[in-house]
PDB file of C-alpha atoms in Angstrom:
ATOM      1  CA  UNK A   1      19.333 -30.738 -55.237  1.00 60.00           C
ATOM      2  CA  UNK A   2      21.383 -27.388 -54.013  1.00 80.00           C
ATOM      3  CA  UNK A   3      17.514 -26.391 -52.437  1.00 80.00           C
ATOM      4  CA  UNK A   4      17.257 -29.279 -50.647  1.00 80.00           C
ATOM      5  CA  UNK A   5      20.921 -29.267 -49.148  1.00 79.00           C
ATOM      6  CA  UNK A   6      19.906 -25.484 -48.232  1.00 79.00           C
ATOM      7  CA  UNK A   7      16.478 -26.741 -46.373  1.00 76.00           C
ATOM      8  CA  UNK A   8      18.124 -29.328 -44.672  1.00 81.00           C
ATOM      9  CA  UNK A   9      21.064 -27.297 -43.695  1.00 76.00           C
ATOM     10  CA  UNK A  10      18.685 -24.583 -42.347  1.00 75.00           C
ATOM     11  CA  UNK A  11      16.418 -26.661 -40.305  1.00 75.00           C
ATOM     12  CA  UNK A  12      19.538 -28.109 -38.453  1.00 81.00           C
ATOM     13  CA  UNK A  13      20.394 -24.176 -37.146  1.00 74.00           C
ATOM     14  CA  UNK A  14      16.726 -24.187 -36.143  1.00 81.00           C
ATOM     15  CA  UNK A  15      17.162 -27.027 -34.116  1.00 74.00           C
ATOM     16  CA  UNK A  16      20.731 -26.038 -32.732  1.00 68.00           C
ATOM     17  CA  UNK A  17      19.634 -22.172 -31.783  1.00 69.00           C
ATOM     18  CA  UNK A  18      16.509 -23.532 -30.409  1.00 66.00           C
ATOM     19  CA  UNK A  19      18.572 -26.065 -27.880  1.00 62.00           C
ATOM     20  CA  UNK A  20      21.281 -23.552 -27.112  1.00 54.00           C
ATOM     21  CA  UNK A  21      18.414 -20.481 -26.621  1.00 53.00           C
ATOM     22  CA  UNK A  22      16.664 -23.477 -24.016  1.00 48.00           C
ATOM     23  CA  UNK A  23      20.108 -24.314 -22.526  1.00 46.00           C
ATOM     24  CA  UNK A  24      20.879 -20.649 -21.656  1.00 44.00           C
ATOM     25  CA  UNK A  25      17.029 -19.787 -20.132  1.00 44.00           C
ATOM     26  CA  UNK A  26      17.598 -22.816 -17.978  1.00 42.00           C
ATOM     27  CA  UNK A  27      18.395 -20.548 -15.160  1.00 40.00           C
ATOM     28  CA  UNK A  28      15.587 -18.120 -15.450  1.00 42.00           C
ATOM     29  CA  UNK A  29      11.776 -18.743 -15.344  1.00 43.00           C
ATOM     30  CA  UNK A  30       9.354 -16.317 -15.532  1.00 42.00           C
ATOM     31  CA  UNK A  31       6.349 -17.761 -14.613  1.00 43.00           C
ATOM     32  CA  UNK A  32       3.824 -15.386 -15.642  1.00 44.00           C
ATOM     33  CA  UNK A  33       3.116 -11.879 -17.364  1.00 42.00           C
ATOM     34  CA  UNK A  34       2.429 -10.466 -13.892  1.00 53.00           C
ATOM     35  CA  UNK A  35       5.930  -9.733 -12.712  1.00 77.00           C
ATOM     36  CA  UNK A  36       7.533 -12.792 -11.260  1.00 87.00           C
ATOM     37  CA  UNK A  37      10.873 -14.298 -12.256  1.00 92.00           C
ATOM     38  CA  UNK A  38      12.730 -16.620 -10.381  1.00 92.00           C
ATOM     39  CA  UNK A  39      16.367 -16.545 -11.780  1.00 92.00           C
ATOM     40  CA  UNK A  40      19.272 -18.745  -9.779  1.00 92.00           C
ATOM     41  CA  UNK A  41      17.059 -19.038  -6.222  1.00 94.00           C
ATOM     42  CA  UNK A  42      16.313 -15.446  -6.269  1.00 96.00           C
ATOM     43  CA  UNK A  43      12.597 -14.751  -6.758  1.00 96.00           C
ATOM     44  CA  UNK A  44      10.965 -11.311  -7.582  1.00 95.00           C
ATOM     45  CA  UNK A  45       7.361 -10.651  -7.508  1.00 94.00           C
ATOM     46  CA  UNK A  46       6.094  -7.010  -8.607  1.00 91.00           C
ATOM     47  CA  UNK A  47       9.348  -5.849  -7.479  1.00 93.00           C
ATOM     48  CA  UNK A  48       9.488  -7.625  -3.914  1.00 96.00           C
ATOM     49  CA  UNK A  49      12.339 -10.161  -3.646  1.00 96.00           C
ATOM     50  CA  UNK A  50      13.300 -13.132  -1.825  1.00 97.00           C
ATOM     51  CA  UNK A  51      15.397 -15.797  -1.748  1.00 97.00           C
ATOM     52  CA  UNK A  52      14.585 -19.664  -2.251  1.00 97.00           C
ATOM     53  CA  UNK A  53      16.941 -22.122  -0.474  1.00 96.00           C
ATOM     54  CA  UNK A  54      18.951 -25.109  -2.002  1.00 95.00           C
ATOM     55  CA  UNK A  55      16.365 -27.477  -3.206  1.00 95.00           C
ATOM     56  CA  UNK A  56      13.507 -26.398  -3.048  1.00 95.00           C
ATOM     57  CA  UNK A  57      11.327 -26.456  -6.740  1.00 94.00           C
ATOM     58  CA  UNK A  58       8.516 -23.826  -7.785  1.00 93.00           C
ATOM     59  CA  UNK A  59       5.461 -26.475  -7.613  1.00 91.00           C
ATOM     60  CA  UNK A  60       3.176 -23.728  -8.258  1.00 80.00           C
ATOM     61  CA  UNK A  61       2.516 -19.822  -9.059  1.00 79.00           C
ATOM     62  CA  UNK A  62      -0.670 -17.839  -9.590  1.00 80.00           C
ATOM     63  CA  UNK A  63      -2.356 -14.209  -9.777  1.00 83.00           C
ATOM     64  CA  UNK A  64      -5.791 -13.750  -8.475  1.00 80.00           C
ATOM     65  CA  UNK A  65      -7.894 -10.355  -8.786  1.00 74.00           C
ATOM     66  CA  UNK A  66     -10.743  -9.163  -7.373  1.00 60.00           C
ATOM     67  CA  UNK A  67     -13.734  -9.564  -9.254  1.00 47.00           C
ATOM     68  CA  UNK A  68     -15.014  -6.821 -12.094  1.00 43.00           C
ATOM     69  CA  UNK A  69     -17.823  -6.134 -14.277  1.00 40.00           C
ATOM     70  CA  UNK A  70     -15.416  -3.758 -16.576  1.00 40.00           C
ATOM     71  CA  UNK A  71     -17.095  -1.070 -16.530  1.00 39.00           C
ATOM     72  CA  UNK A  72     -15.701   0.555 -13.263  1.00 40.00           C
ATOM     73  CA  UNK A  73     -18.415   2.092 -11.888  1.00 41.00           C
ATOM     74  CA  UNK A  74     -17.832   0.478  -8.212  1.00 43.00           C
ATOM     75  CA  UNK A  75     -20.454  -1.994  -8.548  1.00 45.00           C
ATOM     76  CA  UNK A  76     -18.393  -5.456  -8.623  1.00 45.00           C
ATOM     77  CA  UNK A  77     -21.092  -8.024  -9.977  1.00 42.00           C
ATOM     78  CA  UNK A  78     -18.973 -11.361  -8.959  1.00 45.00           C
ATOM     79  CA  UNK A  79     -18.216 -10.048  -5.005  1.00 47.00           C
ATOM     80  CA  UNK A  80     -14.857 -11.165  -5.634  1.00 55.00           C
ATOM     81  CA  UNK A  81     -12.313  -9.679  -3.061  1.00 63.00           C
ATOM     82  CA  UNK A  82      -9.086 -10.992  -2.120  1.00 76.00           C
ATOM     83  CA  UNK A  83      -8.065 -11.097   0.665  1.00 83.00           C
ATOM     84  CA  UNK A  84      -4.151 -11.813   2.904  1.00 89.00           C
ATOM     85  CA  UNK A  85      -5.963 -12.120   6.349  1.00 85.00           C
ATOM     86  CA  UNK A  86      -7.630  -9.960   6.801  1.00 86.00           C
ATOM     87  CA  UNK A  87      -6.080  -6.749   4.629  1.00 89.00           C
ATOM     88  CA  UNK A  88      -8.328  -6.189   1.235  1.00 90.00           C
ATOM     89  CA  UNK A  89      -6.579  -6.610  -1.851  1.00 92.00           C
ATOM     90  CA  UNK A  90      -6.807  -5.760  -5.493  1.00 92.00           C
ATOM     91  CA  UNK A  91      -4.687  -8.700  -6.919  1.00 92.00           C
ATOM     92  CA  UNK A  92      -2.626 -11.286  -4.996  1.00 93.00           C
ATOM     93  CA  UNK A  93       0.641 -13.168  -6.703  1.00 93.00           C
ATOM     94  CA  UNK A  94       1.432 -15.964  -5.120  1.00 93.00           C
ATOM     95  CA  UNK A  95       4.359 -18.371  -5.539  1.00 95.00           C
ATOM     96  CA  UNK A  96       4.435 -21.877  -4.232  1.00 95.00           C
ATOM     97  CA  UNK A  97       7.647 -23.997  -3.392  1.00 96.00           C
ATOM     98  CA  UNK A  98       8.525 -28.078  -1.847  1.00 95.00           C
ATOM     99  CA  UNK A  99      11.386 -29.517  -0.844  1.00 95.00           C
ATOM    100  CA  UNK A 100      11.860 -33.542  -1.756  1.00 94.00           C
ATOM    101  CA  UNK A 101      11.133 -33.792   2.264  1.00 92.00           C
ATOM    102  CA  UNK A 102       7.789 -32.348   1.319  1.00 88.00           C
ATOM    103  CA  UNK A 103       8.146 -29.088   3.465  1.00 92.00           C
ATOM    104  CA  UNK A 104       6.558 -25.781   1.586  1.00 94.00           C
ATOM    105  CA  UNK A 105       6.891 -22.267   1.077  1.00 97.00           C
ATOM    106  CA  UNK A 106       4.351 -20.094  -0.138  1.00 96.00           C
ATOM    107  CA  UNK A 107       5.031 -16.437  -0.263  1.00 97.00           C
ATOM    108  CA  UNK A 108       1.928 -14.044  -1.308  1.00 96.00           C
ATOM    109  CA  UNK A 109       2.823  -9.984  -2.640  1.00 95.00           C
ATOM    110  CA  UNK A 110      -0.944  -8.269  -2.499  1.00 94.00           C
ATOM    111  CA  UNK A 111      -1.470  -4.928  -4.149  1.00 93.00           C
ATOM    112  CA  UNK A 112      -3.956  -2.211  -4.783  1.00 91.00           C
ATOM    113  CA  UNK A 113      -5.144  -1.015  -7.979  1.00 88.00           C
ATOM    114  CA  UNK A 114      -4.292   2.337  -9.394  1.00 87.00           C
ATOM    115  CA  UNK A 115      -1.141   2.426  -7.329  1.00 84.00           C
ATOM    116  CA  UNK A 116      -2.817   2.486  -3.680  1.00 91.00           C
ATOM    117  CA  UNK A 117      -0.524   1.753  -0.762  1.00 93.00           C
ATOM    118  CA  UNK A 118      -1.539  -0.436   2.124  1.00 91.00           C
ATOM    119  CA  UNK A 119      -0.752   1.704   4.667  1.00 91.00           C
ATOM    120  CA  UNK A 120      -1.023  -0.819   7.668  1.00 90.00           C
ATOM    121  CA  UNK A 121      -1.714  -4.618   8.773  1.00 92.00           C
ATOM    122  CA  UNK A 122      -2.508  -6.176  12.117  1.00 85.00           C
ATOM    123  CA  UNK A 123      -3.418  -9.597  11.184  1.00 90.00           C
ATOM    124  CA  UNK A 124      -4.917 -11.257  14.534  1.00 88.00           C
ATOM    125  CA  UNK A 125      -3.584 -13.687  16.403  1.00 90.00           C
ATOM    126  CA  UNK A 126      -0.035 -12.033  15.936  1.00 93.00           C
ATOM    127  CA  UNK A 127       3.225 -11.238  17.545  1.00 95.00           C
ATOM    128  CA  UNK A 128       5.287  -8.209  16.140  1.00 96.00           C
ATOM    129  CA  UNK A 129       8.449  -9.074  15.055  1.00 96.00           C
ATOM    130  CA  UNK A 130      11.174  -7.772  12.996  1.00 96.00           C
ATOM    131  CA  UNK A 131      13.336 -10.625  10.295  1.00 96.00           C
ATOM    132  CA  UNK A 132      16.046  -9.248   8.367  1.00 95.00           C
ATOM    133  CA  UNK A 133      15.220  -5.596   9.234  1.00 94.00           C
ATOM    134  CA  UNK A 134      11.847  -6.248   7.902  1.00 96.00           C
ATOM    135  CA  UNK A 135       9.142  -5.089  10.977  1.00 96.00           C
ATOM    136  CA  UNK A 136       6.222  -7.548  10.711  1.00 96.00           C
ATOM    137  CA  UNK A 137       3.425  -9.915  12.123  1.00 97.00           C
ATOM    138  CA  UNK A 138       4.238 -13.631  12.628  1.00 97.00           C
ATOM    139  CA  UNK A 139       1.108 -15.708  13.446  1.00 95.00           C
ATOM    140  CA  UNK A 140       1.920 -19.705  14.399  1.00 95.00           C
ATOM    141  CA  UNK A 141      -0.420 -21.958  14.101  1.00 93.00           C
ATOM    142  CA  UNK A 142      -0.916 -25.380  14.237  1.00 92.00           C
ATOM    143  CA  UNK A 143      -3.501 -27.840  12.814  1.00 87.00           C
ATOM    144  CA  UNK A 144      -3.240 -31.448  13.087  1.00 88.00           C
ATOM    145  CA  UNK A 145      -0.130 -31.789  14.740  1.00 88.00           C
ATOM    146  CA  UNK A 146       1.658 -29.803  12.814  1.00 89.00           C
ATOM    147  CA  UNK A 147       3.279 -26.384  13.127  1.00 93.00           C
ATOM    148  CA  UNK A 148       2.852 -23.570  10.363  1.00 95.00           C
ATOM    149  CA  UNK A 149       4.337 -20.088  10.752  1.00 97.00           C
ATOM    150  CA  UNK A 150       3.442 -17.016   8.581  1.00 96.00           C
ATOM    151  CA  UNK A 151       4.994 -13.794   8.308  1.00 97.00           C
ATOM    152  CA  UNK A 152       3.143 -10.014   7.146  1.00 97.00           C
ATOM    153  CA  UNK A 153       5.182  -7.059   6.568  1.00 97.00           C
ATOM    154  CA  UNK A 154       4.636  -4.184   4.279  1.00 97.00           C
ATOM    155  CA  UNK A 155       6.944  -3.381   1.199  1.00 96.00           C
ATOM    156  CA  UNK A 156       6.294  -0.593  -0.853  1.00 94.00           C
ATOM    157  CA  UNK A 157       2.672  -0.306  -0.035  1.00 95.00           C
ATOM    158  CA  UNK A 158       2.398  -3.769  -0.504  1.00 96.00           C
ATOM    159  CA  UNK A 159       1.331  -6.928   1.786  1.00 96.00           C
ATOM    160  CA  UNK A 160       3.398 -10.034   1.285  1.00 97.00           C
ATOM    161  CA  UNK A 161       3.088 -13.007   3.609  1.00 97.00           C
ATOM    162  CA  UNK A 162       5.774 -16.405   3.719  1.00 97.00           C
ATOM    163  CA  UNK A 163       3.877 -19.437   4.890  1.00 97.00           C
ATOM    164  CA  UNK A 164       6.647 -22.249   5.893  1.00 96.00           C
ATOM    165  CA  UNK A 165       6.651 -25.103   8.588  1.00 93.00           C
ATOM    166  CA  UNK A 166       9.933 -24.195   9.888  1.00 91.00           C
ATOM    167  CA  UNK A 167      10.567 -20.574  11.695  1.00 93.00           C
ATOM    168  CA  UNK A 168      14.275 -20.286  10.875  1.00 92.00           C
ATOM    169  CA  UNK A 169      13.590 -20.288   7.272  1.00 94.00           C
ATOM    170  CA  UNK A 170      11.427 -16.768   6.965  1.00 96.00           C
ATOM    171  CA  UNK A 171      15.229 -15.207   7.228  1.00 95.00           C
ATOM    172  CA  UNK A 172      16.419 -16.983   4.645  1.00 96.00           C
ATOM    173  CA  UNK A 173      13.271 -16.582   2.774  1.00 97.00           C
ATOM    174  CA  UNK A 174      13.385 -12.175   3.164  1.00 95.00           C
ATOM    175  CA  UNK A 175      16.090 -10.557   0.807  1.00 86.00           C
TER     176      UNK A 175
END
């Protein structure tokens, strides 16, 4: 009888650390092994951050690498390069966000293998422009009706590009 008061009373702490350990990583999501966390509407990817406004929800996040055979000798059997317009890429993180009005944000960090820097970016169809100290490209374009504006700039020998419909939210978007 004492055993089965001692199960009982056991599984109960399970349950309650389980809810309370849930309750207290409500704040912080890590949404995969490749470096991004997105703790109180500040999101980091490899080491890049930004800031998410007031409601808008991660819908989406993903990590895409080039193509490999494994065995590194330069001949990539799939052809798989990625690509942020136009600037080759080793891996891209991406991170997707909507708003209940059903406007989006998608922000992109692309990287190099072996710790390569990008060095430089001049995606076409651009105007230089600097937001929040950060110098950049910002292309507009527009496709059925409506408007889409993306942003390039290099961090730490990386590429990272914010796709939004509205302008005035890349500087709220760039910590």
């Amino acid at each position: 009888m004492n055993m089965k008061k001692i199960l009982i009373l056991g599984l109960i702490l399970i349950a309650v650390g389980s809810t309370l350990t849930a309750i207290s990583a409500g704040n912080i999501v890590s949404t995969t092994s490749e470096n991004v966390v997105l703790e109180n509407n500040k999101l980091t990817i490899n080491g890049v951050n930004f800031n998410i406004p007031e409601g808008y929800e991660e819908i989406e996040s993903d990590v895409d690498t080039s193509g490999s055979d494994g065995d590194n000798d330069g001949d990539d059997d799939t052809n798989d390069v990625e690509d942020i317009d136009g600037t080759a890429v080793d891996k891209v993180i991406s991170a997707d966000f909507k708003n209940s009005a059903g406007d989006k944000i998608e922000i992109d960090v692309g990287i190099k293998a072996n710790d390569q820097k990008i060095a430089e970016i001049n995606p076409v169809n651009s105007e230089k422009k600097s937001i929040n100290d950060k110098e950049g490209y910002l292309i507009k374009e527009t496709d059925d009706g409506k408007t889409q504006y993306k942003f390039e700039y290099l961090e730490d020998g990386k590429i990272v590009k914010i796709v939004t419909n509205n302008e005035d939210l890349l500087s709220q978007i760039i910590a």
